[in-house]
Coordinates of C-alpha atoms and ligand atoms in Angstrom, one line a residue:
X1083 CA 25.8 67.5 -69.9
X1084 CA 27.0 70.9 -70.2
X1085 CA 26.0 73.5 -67.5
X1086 CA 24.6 76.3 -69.5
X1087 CA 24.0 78.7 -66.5
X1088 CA 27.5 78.2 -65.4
X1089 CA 28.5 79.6 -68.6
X1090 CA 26.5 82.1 -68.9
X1091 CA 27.5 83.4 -65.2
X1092 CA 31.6 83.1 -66.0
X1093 CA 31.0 85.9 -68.6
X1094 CA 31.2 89.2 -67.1
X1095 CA 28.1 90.4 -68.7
X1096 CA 26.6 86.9 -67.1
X1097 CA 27.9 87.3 -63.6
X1098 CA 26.8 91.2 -63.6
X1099 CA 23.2 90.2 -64.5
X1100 CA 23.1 87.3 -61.9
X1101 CA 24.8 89.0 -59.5
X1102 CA 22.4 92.2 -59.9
X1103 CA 19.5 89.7 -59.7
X1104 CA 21.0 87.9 -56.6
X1105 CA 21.4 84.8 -58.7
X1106 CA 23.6 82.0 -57.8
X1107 CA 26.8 82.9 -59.9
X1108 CA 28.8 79.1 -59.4
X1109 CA 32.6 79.4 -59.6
X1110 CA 35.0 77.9 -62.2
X1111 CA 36.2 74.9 -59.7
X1112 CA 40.2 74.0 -60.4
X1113 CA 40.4 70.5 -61.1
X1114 CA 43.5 68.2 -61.6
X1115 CA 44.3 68.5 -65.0
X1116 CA 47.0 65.3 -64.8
X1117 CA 48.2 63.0 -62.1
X1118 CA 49.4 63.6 -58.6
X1119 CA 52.9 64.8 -58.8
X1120 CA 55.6 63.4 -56.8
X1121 CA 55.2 66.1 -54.0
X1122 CA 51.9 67.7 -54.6
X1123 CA 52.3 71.3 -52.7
X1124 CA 56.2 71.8 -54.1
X1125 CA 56.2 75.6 -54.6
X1126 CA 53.1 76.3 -53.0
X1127 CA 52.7 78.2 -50.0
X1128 CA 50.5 76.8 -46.9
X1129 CA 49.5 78.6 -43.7
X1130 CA 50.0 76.1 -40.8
X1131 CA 48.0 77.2 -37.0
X1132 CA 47.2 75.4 -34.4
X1133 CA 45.9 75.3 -31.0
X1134 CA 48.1 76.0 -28.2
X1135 CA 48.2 72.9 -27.1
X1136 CA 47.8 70.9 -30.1
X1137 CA 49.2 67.5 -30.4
X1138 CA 49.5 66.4 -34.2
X1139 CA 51.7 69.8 -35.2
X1140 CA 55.0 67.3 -35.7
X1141 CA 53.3 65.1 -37.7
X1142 CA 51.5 68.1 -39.8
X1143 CA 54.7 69.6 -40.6
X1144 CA 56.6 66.6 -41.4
X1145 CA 53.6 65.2 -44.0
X1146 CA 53.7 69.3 -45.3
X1147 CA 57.5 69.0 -46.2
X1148 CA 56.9 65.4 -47.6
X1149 CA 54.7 66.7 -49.7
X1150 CA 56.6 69.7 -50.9
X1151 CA 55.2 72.9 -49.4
X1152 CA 56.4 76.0 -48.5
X1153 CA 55.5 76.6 -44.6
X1154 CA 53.4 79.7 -43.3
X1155 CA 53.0 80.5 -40.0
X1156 CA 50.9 84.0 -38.5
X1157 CA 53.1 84.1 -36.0
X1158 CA 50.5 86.6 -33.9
X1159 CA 48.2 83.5 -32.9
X1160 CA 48.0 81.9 -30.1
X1161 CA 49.0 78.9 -31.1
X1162 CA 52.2 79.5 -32.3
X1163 CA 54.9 78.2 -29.8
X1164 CA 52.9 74.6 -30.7
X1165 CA 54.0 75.0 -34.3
X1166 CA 57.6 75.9 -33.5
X1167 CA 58.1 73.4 -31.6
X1168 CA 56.3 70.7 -34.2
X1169 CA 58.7 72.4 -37.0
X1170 CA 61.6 71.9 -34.5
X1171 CA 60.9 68.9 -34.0
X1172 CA 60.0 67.7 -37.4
X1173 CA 62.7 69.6 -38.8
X1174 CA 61.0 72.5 -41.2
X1175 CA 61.6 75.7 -41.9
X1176 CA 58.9 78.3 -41.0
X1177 CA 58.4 81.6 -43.2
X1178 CA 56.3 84.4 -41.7
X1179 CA 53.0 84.8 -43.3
X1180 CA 52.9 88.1 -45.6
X1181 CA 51.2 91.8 -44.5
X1182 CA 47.2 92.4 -44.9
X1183 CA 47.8 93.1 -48.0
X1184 CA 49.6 89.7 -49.6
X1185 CA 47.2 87.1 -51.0
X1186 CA 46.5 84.8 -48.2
X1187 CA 48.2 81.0 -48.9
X1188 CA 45.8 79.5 -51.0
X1189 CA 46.2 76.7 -48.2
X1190 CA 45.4 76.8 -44.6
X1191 CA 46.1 74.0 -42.5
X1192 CA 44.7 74.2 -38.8
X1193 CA 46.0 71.6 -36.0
X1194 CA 43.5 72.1 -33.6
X1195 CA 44.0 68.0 -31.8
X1196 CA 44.9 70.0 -28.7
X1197 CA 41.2 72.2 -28.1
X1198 CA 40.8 71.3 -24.0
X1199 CA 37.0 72.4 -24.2
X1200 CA 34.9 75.4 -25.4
X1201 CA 36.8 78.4 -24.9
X1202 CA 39.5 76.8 -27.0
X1203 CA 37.2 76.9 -29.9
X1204 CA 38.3 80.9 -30.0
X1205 CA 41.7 79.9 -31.1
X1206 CA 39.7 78.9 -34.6
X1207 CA 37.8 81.9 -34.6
X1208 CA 40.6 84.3 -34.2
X1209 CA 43.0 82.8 -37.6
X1210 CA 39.7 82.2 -39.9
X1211 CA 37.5 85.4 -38.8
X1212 CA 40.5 88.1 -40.2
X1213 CA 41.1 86.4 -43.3
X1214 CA 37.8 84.5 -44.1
X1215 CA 37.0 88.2 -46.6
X1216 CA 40.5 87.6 -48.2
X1217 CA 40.6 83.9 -49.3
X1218 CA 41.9 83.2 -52.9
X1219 CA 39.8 81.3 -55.5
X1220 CA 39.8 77.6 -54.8
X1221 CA 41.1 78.2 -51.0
X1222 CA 41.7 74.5 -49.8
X1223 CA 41.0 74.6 -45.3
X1224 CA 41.7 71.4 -43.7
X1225 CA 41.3 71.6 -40.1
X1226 CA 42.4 68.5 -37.5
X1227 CA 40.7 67.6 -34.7
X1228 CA 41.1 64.7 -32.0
X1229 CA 39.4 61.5 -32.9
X1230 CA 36.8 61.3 -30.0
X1231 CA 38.0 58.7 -28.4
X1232 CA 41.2 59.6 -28.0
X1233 CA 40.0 63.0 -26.4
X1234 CA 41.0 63.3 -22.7
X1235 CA 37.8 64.8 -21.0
X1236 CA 34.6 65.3 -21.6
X1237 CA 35.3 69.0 -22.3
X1238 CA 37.6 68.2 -25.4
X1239 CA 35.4 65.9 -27.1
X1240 CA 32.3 68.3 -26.9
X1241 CA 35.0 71.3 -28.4
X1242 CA 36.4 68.2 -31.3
X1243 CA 32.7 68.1 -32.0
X1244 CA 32.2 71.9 -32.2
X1245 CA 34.2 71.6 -34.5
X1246 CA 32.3 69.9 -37.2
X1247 CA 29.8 73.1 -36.7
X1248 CA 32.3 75.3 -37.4
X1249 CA 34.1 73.2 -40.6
X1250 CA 30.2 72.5 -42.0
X1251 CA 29.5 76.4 -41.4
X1252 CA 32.7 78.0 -42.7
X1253 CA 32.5 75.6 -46.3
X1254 CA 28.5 77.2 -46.9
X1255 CA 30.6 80.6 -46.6
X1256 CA 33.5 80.4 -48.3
X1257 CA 32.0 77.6 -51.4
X1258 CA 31.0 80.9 -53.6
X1259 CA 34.7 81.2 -54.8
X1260 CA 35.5 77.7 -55.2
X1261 CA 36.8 77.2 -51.9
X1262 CA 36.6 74.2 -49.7
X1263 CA 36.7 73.7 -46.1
X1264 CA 37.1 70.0 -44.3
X1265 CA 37.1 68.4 -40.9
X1266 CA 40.4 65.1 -40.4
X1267 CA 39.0 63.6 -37.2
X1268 CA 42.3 62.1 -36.1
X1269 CA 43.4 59.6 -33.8
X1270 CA 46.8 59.2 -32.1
X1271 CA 47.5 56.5 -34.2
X1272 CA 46.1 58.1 -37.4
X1273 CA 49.2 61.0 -36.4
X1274 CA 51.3 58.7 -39.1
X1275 CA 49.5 58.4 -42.2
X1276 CA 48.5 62.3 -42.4
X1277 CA 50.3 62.9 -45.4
X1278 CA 47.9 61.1 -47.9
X1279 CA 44.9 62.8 -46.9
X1280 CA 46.5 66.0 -46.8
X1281 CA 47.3 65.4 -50.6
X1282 CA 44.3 64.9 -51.3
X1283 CA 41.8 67.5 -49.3
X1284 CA 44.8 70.5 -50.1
X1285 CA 44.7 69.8 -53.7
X1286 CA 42.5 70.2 -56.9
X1287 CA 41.9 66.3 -56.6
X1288 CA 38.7 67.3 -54.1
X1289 CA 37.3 70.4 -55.8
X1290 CA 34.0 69.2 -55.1
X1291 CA 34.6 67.5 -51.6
X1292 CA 33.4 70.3 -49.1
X1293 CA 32.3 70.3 -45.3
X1294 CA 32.9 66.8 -44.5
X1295 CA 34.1 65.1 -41.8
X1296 CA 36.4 61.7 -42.3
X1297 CA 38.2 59.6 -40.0
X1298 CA 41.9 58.9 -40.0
X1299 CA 43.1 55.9 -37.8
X1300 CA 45.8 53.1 -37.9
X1301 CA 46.8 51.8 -41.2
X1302 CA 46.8 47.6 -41.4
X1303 CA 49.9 46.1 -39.7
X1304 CA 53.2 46.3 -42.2
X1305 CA 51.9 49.0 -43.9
X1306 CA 54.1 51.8 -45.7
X1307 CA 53.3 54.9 -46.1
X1308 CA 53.9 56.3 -50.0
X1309 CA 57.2 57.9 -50.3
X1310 CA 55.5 59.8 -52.8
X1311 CA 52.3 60.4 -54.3
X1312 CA 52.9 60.1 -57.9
X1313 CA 52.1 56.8 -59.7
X1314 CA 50.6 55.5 -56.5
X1315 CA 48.9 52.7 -58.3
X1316 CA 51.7 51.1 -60.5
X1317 CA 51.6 47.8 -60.9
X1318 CA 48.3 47.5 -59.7
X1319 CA 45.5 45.2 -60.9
X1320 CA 42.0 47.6 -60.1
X1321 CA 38.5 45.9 -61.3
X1322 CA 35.6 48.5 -62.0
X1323 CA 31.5 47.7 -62.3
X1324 CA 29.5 49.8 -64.6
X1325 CA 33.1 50.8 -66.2
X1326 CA 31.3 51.6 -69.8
X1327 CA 30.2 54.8 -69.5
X1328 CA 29.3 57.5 -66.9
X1329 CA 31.3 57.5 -63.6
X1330 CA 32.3 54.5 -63.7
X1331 CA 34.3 55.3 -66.9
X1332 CA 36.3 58.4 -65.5
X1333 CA 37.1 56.0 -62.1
X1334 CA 38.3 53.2 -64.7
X1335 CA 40.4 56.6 -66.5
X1336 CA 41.3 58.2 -63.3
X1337 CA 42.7 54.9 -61.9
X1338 CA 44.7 54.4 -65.1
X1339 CA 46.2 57.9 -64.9
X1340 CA 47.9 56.8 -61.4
X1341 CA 49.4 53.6 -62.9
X1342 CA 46.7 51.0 -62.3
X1343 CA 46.0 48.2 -65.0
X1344 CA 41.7 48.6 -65.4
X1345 CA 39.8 45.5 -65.8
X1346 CA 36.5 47.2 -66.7
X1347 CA 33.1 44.9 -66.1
X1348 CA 29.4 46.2 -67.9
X1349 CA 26.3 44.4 -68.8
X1350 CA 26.9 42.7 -72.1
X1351 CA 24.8 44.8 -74.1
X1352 CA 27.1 47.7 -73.7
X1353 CA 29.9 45.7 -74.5
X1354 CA 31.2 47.6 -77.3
X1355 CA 30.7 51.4 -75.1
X1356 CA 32.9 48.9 -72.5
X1357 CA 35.4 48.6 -75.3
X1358 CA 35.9 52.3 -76.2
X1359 CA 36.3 53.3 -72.6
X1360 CA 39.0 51.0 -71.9
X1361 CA 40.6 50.4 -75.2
X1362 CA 42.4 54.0 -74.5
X1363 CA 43.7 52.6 -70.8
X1364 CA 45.7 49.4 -72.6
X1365 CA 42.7 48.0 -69.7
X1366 CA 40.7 44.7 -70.4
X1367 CA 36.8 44.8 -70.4
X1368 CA 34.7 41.7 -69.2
X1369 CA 30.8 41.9 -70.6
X1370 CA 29.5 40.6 -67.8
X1371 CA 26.2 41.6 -65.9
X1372 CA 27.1 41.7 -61.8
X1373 CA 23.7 39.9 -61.1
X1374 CA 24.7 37.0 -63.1
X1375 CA 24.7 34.2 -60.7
X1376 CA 28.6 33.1 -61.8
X1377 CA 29.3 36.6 -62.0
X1378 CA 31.8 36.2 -59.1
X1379 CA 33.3 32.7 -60.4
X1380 CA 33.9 34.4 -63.3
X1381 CA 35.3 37.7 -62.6
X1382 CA 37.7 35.4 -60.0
X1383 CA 38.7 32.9 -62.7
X1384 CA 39.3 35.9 -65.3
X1385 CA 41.5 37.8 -62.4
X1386 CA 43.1 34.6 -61.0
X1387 CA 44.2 33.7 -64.5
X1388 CA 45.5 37.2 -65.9
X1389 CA 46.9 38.7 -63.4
X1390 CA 47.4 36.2 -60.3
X1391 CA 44.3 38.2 -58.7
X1392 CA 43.2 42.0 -58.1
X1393 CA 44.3 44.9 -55.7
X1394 CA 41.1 47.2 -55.9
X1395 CA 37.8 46.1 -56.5
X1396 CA 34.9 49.5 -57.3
X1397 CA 32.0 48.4 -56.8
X1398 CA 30.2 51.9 -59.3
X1399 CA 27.5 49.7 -61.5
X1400 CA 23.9 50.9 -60.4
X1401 CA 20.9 51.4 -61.5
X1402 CA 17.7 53.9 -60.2
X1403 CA 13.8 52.9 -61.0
X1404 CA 12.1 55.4 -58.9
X1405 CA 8.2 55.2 -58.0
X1406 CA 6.4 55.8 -55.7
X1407 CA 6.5 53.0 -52.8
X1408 CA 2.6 52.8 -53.4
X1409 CA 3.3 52.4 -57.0
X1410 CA 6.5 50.2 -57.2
X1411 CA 6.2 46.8 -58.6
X1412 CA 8.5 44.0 -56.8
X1413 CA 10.1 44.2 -60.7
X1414 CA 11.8 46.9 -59.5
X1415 CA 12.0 47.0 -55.7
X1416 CA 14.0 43.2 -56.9
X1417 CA 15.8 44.9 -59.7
X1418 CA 17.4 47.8 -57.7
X1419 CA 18.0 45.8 -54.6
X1420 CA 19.9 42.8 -56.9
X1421 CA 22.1 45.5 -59.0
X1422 CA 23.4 48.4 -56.2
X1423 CA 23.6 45.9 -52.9
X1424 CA 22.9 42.0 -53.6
X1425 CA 25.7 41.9 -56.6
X1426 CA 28.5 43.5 -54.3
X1427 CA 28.1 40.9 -51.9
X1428 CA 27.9 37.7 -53.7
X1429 CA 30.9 39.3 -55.6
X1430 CA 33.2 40.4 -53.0
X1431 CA 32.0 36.9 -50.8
X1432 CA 33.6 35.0 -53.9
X1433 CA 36.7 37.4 -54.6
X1434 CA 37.2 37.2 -50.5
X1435 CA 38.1 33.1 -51.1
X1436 CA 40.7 33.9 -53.8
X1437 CA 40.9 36.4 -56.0
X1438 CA 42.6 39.0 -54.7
X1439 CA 46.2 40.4 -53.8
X1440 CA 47.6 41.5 -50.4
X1441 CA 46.2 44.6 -49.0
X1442 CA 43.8 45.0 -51.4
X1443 CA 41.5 47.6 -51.0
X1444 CA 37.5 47.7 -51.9
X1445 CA 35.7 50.9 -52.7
X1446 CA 31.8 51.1 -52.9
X1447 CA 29.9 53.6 -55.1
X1448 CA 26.8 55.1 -52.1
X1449 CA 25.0 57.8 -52.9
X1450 CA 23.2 61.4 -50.8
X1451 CA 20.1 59.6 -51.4
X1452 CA 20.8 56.9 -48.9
X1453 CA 22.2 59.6 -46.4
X1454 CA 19.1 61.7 -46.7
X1455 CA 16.7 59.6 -48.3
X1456 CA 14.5 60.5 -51.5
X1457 CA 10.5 60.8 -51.9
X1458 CA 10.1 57.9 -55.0
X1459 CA 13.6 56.5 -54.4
X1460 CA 12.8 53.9 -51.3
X1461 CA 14.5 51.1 -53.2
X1462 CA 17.1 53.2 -54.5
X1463 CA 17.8 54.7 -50.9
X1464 CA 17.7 51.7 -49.2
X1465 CA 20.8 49.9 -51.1
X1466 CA 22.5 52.7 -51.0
X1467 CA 22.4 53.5 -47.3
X1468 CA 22.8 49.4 -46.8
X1469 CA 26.7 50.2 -48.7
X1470 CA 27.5 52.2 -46.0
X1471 CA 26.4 49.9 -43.4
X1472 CA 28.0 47.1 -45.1
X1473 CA 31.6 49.0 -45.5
X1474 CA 31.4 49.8 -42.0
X1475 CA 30.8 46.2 -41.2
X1476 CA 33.1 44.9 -43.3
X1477 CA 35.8 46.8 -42.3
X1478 CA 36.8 45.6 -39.4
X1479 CA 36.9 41.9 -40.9
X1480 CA 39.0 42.9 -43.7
X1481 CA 41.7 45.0 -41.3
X1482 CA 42.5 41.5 -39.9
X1483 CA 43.2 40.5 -43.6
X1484 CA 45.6 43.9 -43.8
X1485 CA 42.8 44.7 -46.4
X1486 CA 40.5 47.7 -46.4
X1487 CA 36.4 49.2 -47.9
X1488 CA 35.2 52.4 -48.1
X1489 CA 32.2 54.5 -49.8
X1490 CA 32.0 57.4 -52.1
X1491 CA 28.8 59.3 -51.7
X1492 CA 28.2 61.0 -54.9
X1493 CA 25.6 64.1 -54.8
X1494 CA 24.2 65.9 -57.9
X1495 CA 26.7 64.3 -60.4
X1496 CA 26.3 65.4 -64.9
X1497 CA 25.6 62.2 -66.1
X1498 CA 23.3 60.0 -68.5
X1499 CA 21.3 59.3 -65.6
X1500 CA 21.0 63.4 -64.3
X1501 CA 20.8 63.8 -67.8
X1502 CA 17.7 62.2 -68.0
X1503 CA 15.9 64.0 -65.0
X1504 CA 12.9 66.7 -65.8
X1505 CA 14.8 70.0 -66.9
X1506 CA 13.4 71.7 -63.2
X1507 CA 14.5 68.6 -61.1
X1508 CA 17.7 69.3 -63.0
X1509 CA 18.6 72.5 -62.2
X1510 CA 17.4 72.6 -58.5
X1511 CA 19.5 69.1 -58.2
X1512 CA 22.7 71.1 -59.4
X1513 CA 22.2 74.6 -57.2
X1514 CA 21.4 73.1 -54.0
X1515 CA 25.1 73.0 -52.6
X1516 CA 27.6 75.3 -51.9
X1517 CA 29.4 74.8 -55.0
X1518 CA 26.1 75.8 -56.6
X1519 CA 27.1 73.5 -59.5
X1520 CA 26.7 69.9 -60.1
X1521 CA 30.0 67.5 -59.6
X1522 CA 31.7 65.9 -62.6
X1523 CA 32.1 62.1 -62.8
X1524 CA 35.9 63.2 -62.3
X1525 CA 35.3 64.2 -58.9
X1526 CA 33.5 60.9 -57.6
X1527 CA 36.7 59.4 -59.7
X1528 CA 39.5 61.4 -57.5
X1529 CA 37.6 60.5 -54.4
X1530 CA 37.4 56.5 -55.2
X1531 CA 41.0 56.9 -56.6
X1532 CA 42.0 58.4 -53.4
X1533 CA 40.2 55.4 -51.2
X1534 CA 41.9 52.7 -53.4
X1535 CA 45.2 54.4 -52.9
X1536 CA 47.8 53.7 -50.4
X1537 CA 47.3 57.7 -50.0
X1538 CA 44.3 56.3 -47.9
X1539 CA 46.0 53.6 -45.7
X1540 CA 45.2 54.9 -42.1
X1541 CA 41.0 54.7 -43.1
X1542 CA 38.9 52.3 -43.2
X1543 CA 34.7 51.6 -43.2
X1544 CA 34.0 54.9 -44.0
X1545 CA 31.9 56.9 -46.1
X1546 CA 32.8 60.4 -48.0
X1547 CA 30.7 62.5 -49.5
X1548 CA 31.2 64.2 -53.0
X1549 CA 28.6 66.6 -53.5
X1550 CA 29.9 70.1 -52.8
X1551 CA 28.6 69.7 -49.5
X1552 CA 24.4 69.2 -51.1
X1553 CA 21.6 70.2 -48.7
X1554 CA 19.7 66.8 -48.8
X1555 CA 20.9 64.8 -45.8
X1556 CA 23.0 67.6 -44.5
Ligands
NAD67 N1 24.9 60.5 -61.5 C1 24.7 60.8 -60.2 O1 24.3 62.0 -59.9 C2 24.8 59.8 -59.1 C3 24.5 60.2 -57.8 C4 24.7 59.4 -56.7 C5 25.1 58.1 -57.0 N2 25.4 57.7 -58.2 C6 25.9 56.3 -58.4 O2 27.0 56.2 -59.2 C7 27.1 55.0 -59.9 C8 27.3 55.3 -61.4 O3 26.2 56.1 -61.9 P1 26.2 56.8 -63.3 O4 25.5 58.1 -63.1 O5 27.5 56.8 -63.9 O6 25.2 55.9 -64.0 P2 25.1 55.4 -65.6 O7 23.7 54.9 -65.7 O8 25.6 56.5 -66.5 O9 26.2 54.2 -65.6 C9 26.0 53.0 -64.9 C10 26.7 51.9 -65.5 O10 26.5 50.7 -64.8 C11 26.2 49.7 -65.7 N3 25.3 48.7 -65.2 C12 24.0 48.8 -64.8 N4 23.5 47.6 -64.4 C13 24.5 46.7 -64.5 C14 24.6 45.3 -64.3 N5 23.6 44.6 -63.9 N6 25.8 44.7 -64.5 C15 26.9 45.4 -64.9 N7 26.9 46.8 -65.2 C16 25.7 47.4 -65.0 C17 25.5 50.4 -66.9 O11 25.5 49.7 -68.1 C18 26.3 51.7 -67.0 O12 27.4 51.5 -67.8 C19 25.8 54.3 -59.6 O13 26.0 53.3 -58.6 C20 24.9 55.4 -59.1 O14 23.9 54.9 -58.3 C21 25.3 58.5 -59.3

C-alpha cells in the first residue's frame, strides 16, 4: 500500500510544511535495485577505525578488500596504529580520509573488539561525535564488538555491552536521513566469516535493518566462505510457505534473483495467486496448506523426487486473528497456534529424516509482536516469540548436522494484512521507528535471503529484527 505522507513529504513544498510543523518527514531509503554484485563496495569508499587495541582489524580489512572497497582511514584517532598494522598484515592499501569539507564515506566501519573497559568507550565517541552532523543520506555504521564470552575481564565485557547503548542510540539519531547504524558482536572464531555480514549491513540490502545487535560465531565444520557474493544461491533448491502473495512472494523473488530454484507452497485456495508469483521465477508451486497433516510427507516426497531434496526451507506462511484474550475463542487461539508454530515443526521434524541437502539452512518468519508483545495479539505473540525460542534450540542440533536456523523479525511491514488495519492503527504502526516509514516486503526478503545464504555461515539460532529499529519491544 502506497505511503501517501511519504510522498507528500519528498516534495519540497511537502517537506517545508512538515518540517515547519515539526512533522515526521521519512527519508527516501536506497534499496537494492538488482542482485549482489560480485564485490559489493567496488568503487566505494569506507572509513575503517578502531580501538587501539582492537583485535578483528586484519580480518576487517581483508573482508573490505574482498569485497571491493576503497579503504579510509582518519588517521588523527587513536586507534590508528591498530589499523595499520591490520592493513599490513592483511595486505591493503590505506587512503587518508578527505578535509572537513569532503563528504564523509558513505560507510564507516568501527573495530572496536579491543575496548579494555569504560574509558575505552571514548575511542567511539571521539570518530562518531565530529562527523555524526556530516553523514551522507543512507550512511551505513557497522561497529564490532567482542562476543562476550570471549571478552578477557570483566571490564571489557561491561564496555562490549556499552556498546549496544551506544549503536541503539546513535541509529534513533542518525535514521532521519536514511542512515543505519548496527552492532557485529563477534567471537574469535566468528573473525573468519566477517565478510558476509559486512555485505550485507554496508549495503542497500538492509535499508530497513537499524540498531540491532547480531551474533557472528564459527561457521559448521568444512565450510567455505563465498569467494564472492554474487549468485550466492546457484544451484540451490529454496522451499517458501505463504509464497503467494505478500512477503512471502518477494522472499520467493528475492531468493530467485540470487540463483535459487523456488518451490513456492500456499493454501490451495490461492493456488492460482501461487501460480503468478512463481510462474515469473521458472519456480514450482505446491497448493498445499502447512497444517495439513501429510503436509510434510508431501512437501518431502515432492522435494525428494524433483530435486533429490532442498537447501533452504522459509518458514513465512502466517496468519493473525487478534481478540481480546477474554474474548478469543479456542477457534482461534487453535488456528494461530497450528499455522505460525505447530506447522513448522511437524514440517521441519519430517524434512529433518530426508528431505534435505547438505548444509541446508532453515529461516523462520517471527515477528516485533513476539519481542514486545501486543494487547489483542496473545495467540499471535505467543507463536511468534515460541520461533525464536525454537531457532535458538534448534540450532545447536542442527550445527552437528553442518546445517543451520535463524529468525527474521519483521516490524510495521505494507502488506495485505497492514493493509487491512484501521487507517489510525496504520499510520502510528508505520511512524513509530526511526525510519519513520513502514518496511517493504523486500526488506524482510534481503534479510531471509541473507540468513539462507552462505553470506550468513558463521550465525546460527538467532533472531534479527527488520523494522527500522520500531519502538515496541525496543
Ligand atoms: N506484514 C507485517 O507487517 C508483518 C509483521 C510481522 C510479521 N509478519 C509475518 O510475515 C509473514 C507473512 O506475512 P504477510 O504480511 O505477507 O501476510 P499475508 O497475509 O499477506 O500472506 C500470508 C500468506 O500465507 C499464506 N497462508 C496462510 N495460511 C496458510 C496455510 N495454512 N498454509 C499455507 N499457506 C498459508 C496465505 O495464503 C498468504 O499467501 C507471516 O508469518 C506474518 O506473521 C508480517
Amino acid at each position: 500500500m502506497l505511503d501517501r505522507y511519504l510522498e507528500f513529504t519528498n516534495s519540497a513544498f511537502g517537506k517545508q510544511f512538515a518540517s515547519s510543523l515539526g512533522l515526521p518527514t521519512p527519508p527516501r531509503l536506497q534499496r537494492a535495485e538488482s542482485g549482489y554484485a560480485a564485490a559489493p563496495l567496488a568503487g566505494m569508499k569506507v572509513l575503517i577505525a578502531a580501538d587501539a587495541a582492537a583485535t578483528a582489524s586484519a580480518a576487517v580489512l581483508a573482508a573490505l578488500r574482498a569485497l571491493g572497497a576503497t579503504v579510509q582511514v582518519a588517521p588523527g584517532h587513536s586507534g590508528f596504529a591498530a589499523v595499520k598494522a591490520g592493513a599490513q598484515a592483511a595486505g591493503v592499501e590505506l587512503h587518508s580520509e578527505g578535509s572537513d569539507s569532503d563528504p564523509i564515506a558513505p560507510v564507516i566501519v568501527f573495530d572496536a573488539t579491543g575496548i579494555a573497559g569504560t574509558g575505552g568507550l571514548k575511542q567511539v565517541y571521539e570518530l562518531f561525535q565530529p562527523r555524526a552532523r556530516r553523514l551522507v543520506a543512507n550512511t551505513r555504521v557497522v561497529v564490532l564488538a567482542r562476543a562476550t564470552a570471549d571478552t578477557d575481564s570483566v571490564q571489557a565485557a561491561t564496555a562490549a555491552a556499552g556498546l549496544r547503548g551506544f549503536v541503539r542510540s546513535l541509529a534513533k539519531e542518525i535514521g532521519k536521513n536514511g542512515s543505519t547504524a548496527n552492532l557485529l558482536e563477534v567471537s574469535r572464531a566468528g573473525d573468519a566469516w566477517l565478510s558476509g555480514p559486512l555485505a550485507f549491513f554496508t549495503g542497500p540490502n538492509s535499508a530497513y535493518v537499524t540498531g540491532q545487535v547480531l551474533a557472528v560465531g564459527d561457521a559448521p565444520k568444512g565450510a567455505t566462505a563465498p569467494a564472492h557474493c554474487n549468485q550466492s544461491l546457484a544451484g540451490k533448491v529454496a522451499v517458501v510457505t505463504g509464497a503467494a502473495r505478500g512477503i512471502g512472494a518477494a522472499i520467493a523473488q528475492i531468493l530467485a534473483r540470487e540463483g535459487a530454484t523456488v518451490v513456492g507452497m500456499d493454501r490451495p485456495a490461492e493456488e492460482g495467486a501461487l501460480g503468478a508469483t512463481l510462474s515469473p521465477l521458472n519456480g514450482v508451486g505446491l497448493a498445499l496448506d502447512v497444517t495439513a497433516p501429510d503436509a510434510g510427507e508431501r512437501l518431502a516426497s515432492e522435494l525428494n523426487a524433483r530435486f533429490g531434496g532442498a537447501d533452504i526451507i522459509v518458514h513465512n506462511a502466517g496468519v493473525t486473528r487478534d481478540k481480546m484474550l477474554r474474548n478469543m475463542t479456542p477457534a482461534l487461539w487453535d488456528m494461530v497456534l497450528d499455522i505460525n508454530l505447530g506447522a513448522i515443526l511437524n514440517i521441519n521434524e519430517r524434512l529433518l529424516q530426508s528431505g534435505l541437502k547438505p548444509g541446508a539452512r532453515f529461516v523462520c518468519i517471527s515477528s516485533i509482536g513476539g519481542i514486545g508483545g501486543n494487547a489483542g495479539q496473545t495467540n499471535y505473540a505467543a507463536t511468534k516469540a515460541g520461533v525464536i525460542g525454537y531457532a535458538e534450540a534448534l540450532a545447536p542440533i542442527l550445527a552437528k548436522k553442518g546445517m543451520a536456523i535463524n529468525a527474521v523479525a519483521p516490524g510495521f511491514i505494507e502488506t495485505q494484512m497492514t493493509a487491512a488495519m484501521p487507517m489510525a492503527n496504520r499510520e502510528v504502526g508505520r511512524r513509530v521507528n526511526s525510519l519513520a516509514q513502514g518496511g517493504l516486503p523486500q526488506d524482510i526478503a534481503e534479510a531471509v535471503t541473507f540468513f539462507a545464504s552462505p553470506l550468513a555461515m558463521g550465525i546460527n539460532g538467532k533472531t534479527l529484527r527488520v523494522c527500522g529499529q520500531n519502538w515496541l519491544g525496543a
